[in-house]
Tab-separated table of C-alpha atoms and ligand atoms in Angstrom:
chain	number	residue	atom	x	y	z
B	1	UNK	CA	0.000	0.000	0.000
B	2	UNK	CA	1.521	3.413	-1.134
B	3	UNK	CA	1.050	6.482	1.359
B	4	UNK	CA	-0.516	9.120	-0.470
B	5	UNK	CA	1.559	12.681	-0.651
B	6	UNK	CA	0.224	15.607	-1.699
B	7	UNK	CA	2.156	18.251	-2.171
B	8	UNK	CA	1.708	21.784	-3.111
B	9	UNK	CA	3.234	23.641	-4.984
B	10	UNK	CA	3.224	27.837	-4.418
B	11	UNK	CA	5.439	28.828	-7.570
B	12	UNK	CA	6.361	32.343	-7.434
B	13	UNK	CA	3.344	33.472	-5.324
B	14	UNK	CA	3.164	35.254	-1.775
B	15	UNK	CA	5.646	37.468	0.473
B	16	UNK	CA	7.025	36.326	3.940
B	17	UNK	CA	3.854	37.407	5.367
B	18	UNK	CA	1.452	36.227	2.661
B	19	UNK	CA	3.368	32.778	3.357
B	20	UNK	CA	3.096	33.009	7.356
B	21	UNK	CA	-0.907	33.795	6.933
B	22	UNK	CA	-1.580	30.632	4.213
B	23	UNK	CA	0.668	28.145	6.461
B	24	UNK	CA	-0.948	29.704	9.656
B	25	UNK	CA	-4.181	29.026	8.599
B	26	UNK	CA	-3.438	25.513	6.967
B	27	UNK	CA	-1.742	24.018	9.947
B	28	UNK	CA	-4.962	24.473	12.041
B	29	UNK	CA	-7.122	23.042	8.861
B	30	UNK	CA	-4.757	19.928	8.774
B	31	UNK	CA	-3.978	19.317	12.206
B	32	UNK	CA	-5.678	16.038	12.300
B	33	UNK	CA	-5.036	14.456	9.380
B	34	UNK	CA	-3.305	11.542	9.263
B	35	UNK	CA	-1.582	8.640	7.045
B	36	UNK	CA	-1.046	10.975	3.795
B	37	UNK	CA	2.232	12.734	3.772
B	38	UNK	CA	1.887	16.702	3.269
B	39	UNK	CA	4.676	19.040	1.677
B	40	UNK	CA	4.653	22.648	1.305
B	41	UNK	CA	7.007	23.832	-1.433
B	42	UNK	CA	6.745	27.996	-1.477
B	43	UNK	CA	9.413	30.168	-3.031
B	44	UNK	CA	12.815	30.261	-1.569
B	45	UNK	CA	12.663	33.523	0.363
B	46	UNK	CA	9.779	31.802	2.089
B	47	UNK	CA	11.334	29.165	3.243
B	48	UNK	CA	12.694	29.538	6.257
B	49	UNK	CA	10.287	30.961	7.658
B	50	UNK	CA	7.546	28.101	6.728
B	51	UNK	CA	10.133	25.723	8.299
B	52	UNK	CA	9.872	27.528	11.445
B	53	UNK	CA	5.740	27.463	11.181
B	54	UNK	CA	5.929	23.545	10.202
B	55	UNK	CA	8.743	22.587	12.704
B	56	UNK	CA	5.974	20.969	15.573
B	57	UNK	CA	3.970	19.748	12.296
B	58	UNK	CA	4.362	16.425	10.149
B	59	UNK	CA	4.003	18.972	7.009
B	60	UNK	CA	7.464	18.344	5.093
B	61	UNK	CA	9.757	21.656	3.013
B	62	UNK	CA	10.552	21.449	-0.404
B	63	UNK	CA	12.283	23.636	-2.668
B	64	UNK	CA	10.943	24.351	-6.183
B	65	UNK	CA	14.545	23.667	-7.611
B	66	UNK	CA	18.318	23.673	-6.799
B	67	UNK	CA	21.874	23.302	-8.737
B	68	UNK	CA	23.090	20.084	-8.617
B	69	UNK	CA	26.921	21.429	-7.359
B	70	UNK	CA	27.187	21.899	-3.775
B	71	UNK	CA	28.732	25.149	-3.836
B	72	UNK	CA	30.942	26.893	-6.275
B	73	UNK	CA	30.567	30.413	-8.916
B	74	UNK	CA	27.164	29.381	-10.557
B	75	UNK	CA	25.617	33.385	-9.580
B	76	UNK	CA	21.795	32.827	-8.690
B	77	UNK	CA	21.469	29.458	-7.721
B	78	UNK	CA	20.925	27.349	-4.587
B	79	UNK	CA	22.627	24.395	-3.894
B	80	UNK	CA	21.131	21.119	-1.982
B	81	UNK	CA	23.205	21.927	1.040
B	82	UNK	CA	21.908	24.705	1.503
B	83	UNK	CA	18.132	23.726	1.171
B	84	UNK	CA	19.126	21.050	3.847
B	85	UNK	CA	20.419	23.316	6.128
B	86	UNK	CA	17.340	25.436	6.195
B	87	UNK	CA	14.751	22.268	6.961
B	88	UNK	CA	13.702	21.270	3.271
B	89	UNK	CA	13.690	17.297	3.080
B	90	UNK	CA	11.969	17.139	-0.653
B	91	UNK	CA	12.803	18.958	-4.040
B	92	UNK	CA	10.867	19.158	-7.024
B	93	UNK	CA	13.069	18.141	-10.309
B	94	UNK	CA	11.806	19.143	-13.739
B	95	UNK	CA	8.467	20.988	-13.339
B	96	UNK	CA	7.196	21.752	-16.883
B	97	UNK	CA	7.562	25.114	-16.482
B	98	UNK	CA	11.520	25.216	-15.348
B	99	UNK	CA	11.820	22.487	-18.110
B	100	UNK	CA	9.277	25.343	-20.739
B	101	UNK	CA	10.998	28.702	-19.885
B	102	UNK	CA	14.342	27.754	-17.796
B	103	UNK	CA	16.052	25.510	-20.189
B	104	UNK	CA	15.647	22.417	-18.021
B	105	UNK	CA	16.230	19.018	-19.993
B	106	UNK	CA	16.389	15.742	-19.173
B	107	UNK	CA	20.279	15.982	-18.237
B	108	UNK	CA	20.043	18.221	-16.207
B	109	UNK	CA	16.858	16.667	-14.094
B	110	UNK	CA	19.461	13.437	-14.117
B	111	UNK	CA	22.212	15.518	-12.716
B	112	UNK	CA	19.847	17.187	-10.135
B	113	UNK	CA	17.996	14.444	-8.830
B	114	UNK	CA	21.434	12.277	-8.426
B	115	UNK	CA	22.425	15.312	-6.473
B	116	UNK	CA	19.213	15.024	-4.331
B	117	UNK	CA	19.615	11.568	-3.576
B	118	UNK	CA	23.461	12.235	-2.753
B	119	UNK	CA	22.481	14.752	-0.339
B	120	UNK	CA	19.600	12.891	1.423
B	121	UNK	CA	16.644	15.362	-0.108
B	122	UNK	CA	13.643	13.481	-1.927
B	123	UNK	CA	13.147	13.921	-4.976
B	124	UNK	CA	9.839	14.870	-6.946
B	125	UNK	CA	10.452	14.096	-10.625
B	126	UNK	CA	7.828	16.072	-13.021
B	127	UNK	CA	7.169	14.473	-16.338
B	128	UNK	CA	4.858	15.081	-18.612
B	129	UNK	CA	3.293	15.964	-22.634
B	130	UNK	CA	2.601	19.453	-24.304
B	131	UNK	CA	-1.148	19.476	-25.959
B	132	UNK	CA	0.606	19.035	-29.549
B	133	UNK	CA	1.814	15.842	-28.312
B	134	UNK	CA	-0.740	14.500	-26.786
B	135	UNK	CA	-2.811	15.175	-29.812
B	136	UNK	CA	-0.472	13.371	-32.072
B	137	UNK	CA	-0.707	10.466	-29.565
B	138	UNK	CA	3.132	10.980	-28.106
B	139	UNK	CA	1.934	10.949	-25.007
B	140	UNK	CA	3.697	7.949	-23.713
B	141	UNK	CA	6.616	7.978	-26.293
B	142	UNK	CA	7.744	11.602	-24.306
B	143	UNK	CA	6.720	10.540	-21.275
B	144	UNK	CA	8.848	7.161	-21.290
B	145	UNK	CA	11.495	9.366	-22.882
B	146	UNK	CA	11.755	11.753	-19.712
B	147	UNK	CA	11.432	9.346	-17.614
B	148	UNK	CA	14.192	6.732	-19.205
B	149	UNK	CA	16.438	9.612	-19.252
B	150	UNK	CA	15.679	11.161	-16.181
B	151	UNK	CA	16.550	8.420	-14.183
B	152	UNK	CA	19.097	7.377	-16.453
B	153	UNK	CA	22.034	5.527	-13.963
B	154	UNK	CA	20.178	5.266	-10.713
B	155	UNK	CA	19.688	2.041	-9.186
B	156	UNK	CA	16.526	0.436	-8.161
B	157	UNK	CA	17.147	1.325	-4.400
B	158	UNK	CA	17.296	4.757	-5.072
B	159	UNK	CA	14.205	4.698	-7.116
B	160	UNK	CA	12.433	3.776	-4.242
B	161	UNK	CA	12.911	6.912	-2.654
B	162	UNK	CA	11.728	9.031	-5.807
B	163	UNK	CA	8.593	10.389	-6.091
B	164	UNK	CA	7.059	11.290	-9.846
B	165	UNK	CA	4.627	13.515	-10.807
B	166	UNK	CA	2.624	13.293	-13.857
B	167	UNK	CA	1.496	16.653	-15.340
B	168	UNK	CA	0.362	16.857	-18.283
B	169	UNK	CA	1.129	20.107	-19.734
B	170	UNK	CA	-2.127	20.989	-20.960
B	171	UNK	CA	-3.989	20.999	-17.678
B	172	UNK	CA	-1.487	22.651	-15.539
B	173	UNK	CA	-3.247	26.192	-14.331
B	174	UNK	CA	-6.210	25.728	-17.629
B	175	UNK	CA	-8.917	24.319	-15.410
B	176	UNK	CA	-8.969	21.345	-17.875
B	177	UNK	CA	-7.984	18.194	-15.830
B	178	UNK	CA	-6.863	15.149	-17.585
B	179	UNK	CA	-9.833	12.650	-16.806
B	180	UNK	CA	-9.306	10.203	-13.824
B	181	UNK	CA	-8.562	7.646	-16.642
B	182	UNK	CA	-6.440	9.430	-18.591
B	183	UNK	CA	-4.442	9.845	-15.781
B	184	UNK	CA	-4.174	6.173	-14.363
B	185	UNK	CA	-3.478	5.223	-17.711
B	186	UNK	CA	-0.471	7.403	-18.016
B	187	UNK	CA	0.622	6.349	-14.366
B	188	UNK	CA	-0.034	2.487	-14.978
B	189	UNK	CA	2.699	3.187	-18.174
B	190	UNK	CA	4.937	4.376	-16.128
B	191	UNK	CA	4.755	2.004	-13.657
B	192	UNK	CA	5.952	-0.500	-16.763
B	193	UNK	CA	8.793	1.454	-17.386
B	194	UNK	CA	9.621	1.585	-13.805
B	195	UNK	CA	9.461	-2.519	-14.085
B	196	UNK	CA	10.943	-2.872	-17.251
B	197	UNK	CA	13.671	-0.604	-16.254
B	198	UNK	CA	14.406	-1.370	-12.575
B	199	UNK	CA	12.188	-4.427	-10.890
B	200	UNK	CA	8.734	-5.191	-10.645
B	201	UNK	CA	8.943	-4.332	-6.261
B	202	UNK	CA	10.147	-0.928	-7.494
B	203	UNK	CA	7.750	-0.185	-9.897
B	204	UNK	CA	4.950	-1.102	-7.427
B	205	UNK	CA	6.494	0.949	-4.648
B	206	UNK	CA	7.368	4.059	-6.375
B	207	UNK	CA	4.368	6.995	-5.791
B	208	UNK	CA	2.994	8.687	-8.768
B	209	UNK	CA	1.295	12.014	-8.188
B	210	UNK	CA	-0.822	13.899	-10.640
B	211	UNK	CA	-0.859	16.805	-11.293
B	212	UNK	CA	-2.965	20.103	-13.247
B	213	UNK	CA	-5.438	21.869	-12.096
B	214	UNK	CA	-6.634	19.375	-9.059
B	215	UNK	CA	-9.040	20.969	-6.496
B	216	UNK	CA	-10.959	19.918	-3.492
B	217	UNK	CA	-13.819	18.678	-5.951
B	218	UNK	CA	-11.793	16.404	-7.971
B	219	UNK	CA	-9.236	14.845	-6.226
B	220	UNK	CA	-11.486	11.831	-4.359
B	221	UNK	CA	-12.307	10.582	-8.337
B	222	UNK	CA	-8.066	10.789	-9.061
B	223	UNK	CA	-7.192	9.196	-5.954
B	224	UNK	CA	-10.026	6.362	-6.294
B	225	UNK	CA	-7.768	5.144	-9.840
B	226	UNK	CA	-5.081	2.743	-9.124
B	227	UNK	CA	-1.912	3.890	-9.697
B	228	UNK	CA	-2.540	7.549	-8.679
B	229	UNK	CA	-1.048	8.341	-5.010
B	230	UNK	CA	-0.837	11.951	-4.557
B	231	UNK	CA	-1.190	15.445	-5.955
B	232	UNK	CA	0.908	18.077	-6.653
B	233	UNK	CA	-1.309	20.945	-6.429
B	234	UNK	CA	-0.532	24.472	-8.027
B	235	UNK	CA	-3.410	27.074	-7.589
B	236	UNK	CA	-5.499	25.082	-5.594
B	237	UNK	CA	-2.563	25.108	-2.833
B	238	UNK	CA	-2.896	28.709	-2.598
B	239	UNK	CA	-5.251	28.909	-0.204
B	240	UNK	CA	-5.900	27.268	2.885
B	241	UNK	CA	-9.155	25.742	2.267
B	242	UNK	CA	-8.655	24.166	-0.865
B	243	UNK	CA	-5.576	22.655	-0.429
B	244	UNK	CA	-7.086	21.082	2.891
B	245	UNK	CA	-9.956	19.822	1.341
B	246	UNK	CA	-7.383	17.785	-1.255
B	247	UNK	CA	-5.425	16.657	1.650
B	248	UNK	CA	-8.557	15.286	3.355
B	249	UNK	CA	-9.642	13.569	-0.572
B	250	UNK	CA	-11.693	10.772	1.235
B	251	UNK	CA	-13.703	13.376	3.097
M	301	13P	P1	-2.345	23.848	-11.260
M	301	13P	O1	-2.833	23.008	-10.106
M	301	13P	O2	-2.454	25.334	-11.007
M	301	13P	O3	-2.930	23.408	-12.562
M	301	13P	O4	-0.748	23.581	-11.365
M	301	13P	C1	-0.274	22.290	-11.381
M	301	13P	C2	1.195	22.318	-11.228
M	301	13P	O5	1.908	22.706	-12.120
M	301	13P	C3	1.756	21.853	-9.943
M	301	13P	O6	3.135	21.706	-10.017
């Protein structure tokens, strides 16, 4: 049985104090849940101050991104040591976005999530198709690409502690969520590649979020399917109320 995790994810929204009011509020909303794993991953100049809200809370820190050097001249960036020092324990690799305007490829979410694993932060892998591929029925030809070479030279052990997330481009921020079929069908292929590539034990272990435009009214239907474990929530996660009700997704 895989633990569901939902994560959320703030991108480049809210100030210090716009942070301290949304994890404020959430904590109290949250405070009893139990058995699903819950990370917050705002902006960096947020962060150390939602690890100080968090710190007598289960809720987990993760960073958006990171270099995959531990230090050195790269101007801008943020290493993994760093992001452990200041209480994150996950890291998202490869968001569509980073990957869209950042010049993130495959490579590079290789070299970063080695790094995470190296360091000891867990990794949340983003894969996922554009509309024009999905339309010309790529779907699972990019998505096995990004994933084959995204995980390119790990070993099945280390799988184990990744986490992926499957967003398709499309629905990320358009209101249009893939169906709760379209979805499981795109996780149970990856869970074949995760088999084919590693071992059957890792494939099955291995948790598969979804994510693009979930919300409170949705996410019971995607979490009912199979092989979907968790969400990785962008607007919805904005607010206190709707990102509890998808943490709660039975209730
Ligand atoms: P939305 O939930 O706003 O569609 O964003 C999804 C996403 O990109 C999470 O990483």
């Amino acid at each position: 049985m895989r633990r569901p995790i939902m994560a959320a994810n703030w991108k480049m929204n809210c100030t210090v104090s716009q942070a301290r009011e949304l994890v404020s509020a959430l904590k109290g909303l949250v405070s009893e849940v139990s058995g699903v794993d819950i990370v917050l991953a705002p902006p960096f100049t947020s962060l150390p101050e939602v690890a100080k809200l968090i710190a007598d809370t289960d809720i987990s820190l993760a960073a958006q991104n990171m270099h995959w050097e531990e230090s050195g001249a790269y101007t801008g960036e943020i290493s993994p040591v760093m992001l452990k020092d200041i209480g994150c324990t996950y890291i998202i690799i490869g968001h569509s976005e980073r990957r869209a305007y950042f010049g993130e490829t495959d490579d590079t979410v290789n070299k970063k999530l080695k790094a995470a694993l190296h360091y000891g932060l867990n990794p949340i892998v983003c894969v996922g198709e554009s509309l024009a591929q999905r339309e010309a029925g790529e779907t699972t030809q990019v998505v096995g690409a990004q994933l084959q070479a995204g995980l390119a030279g790990l070993t099945a052990d280390e799988v184990n502690r990744v986490v992926l997330a499957y967003e398709p481009v499309w629905a990320i921020g358009t209101g249009k969520t893939a169906t709760p079929e379209q979805a499981n069908e795109v996780h149970g292929f990856m869970r074949q590649q995760l088999s084919a590539a590693f071992n059957e034990a890792t494939a099955q272990a291995v948790r598969i979020q979804y994510g693009g435009s979930v919300k409170p009214d949705n996410v019971a239907e995607l979490m009912a399917q199979s092989h979907i474990d968790g969400a990785l929530v962008g607007g919805a996660g904005l607010k206190a109320d709707s990102f509890a009700g998808i943490v709660k997704f039975e209730g």
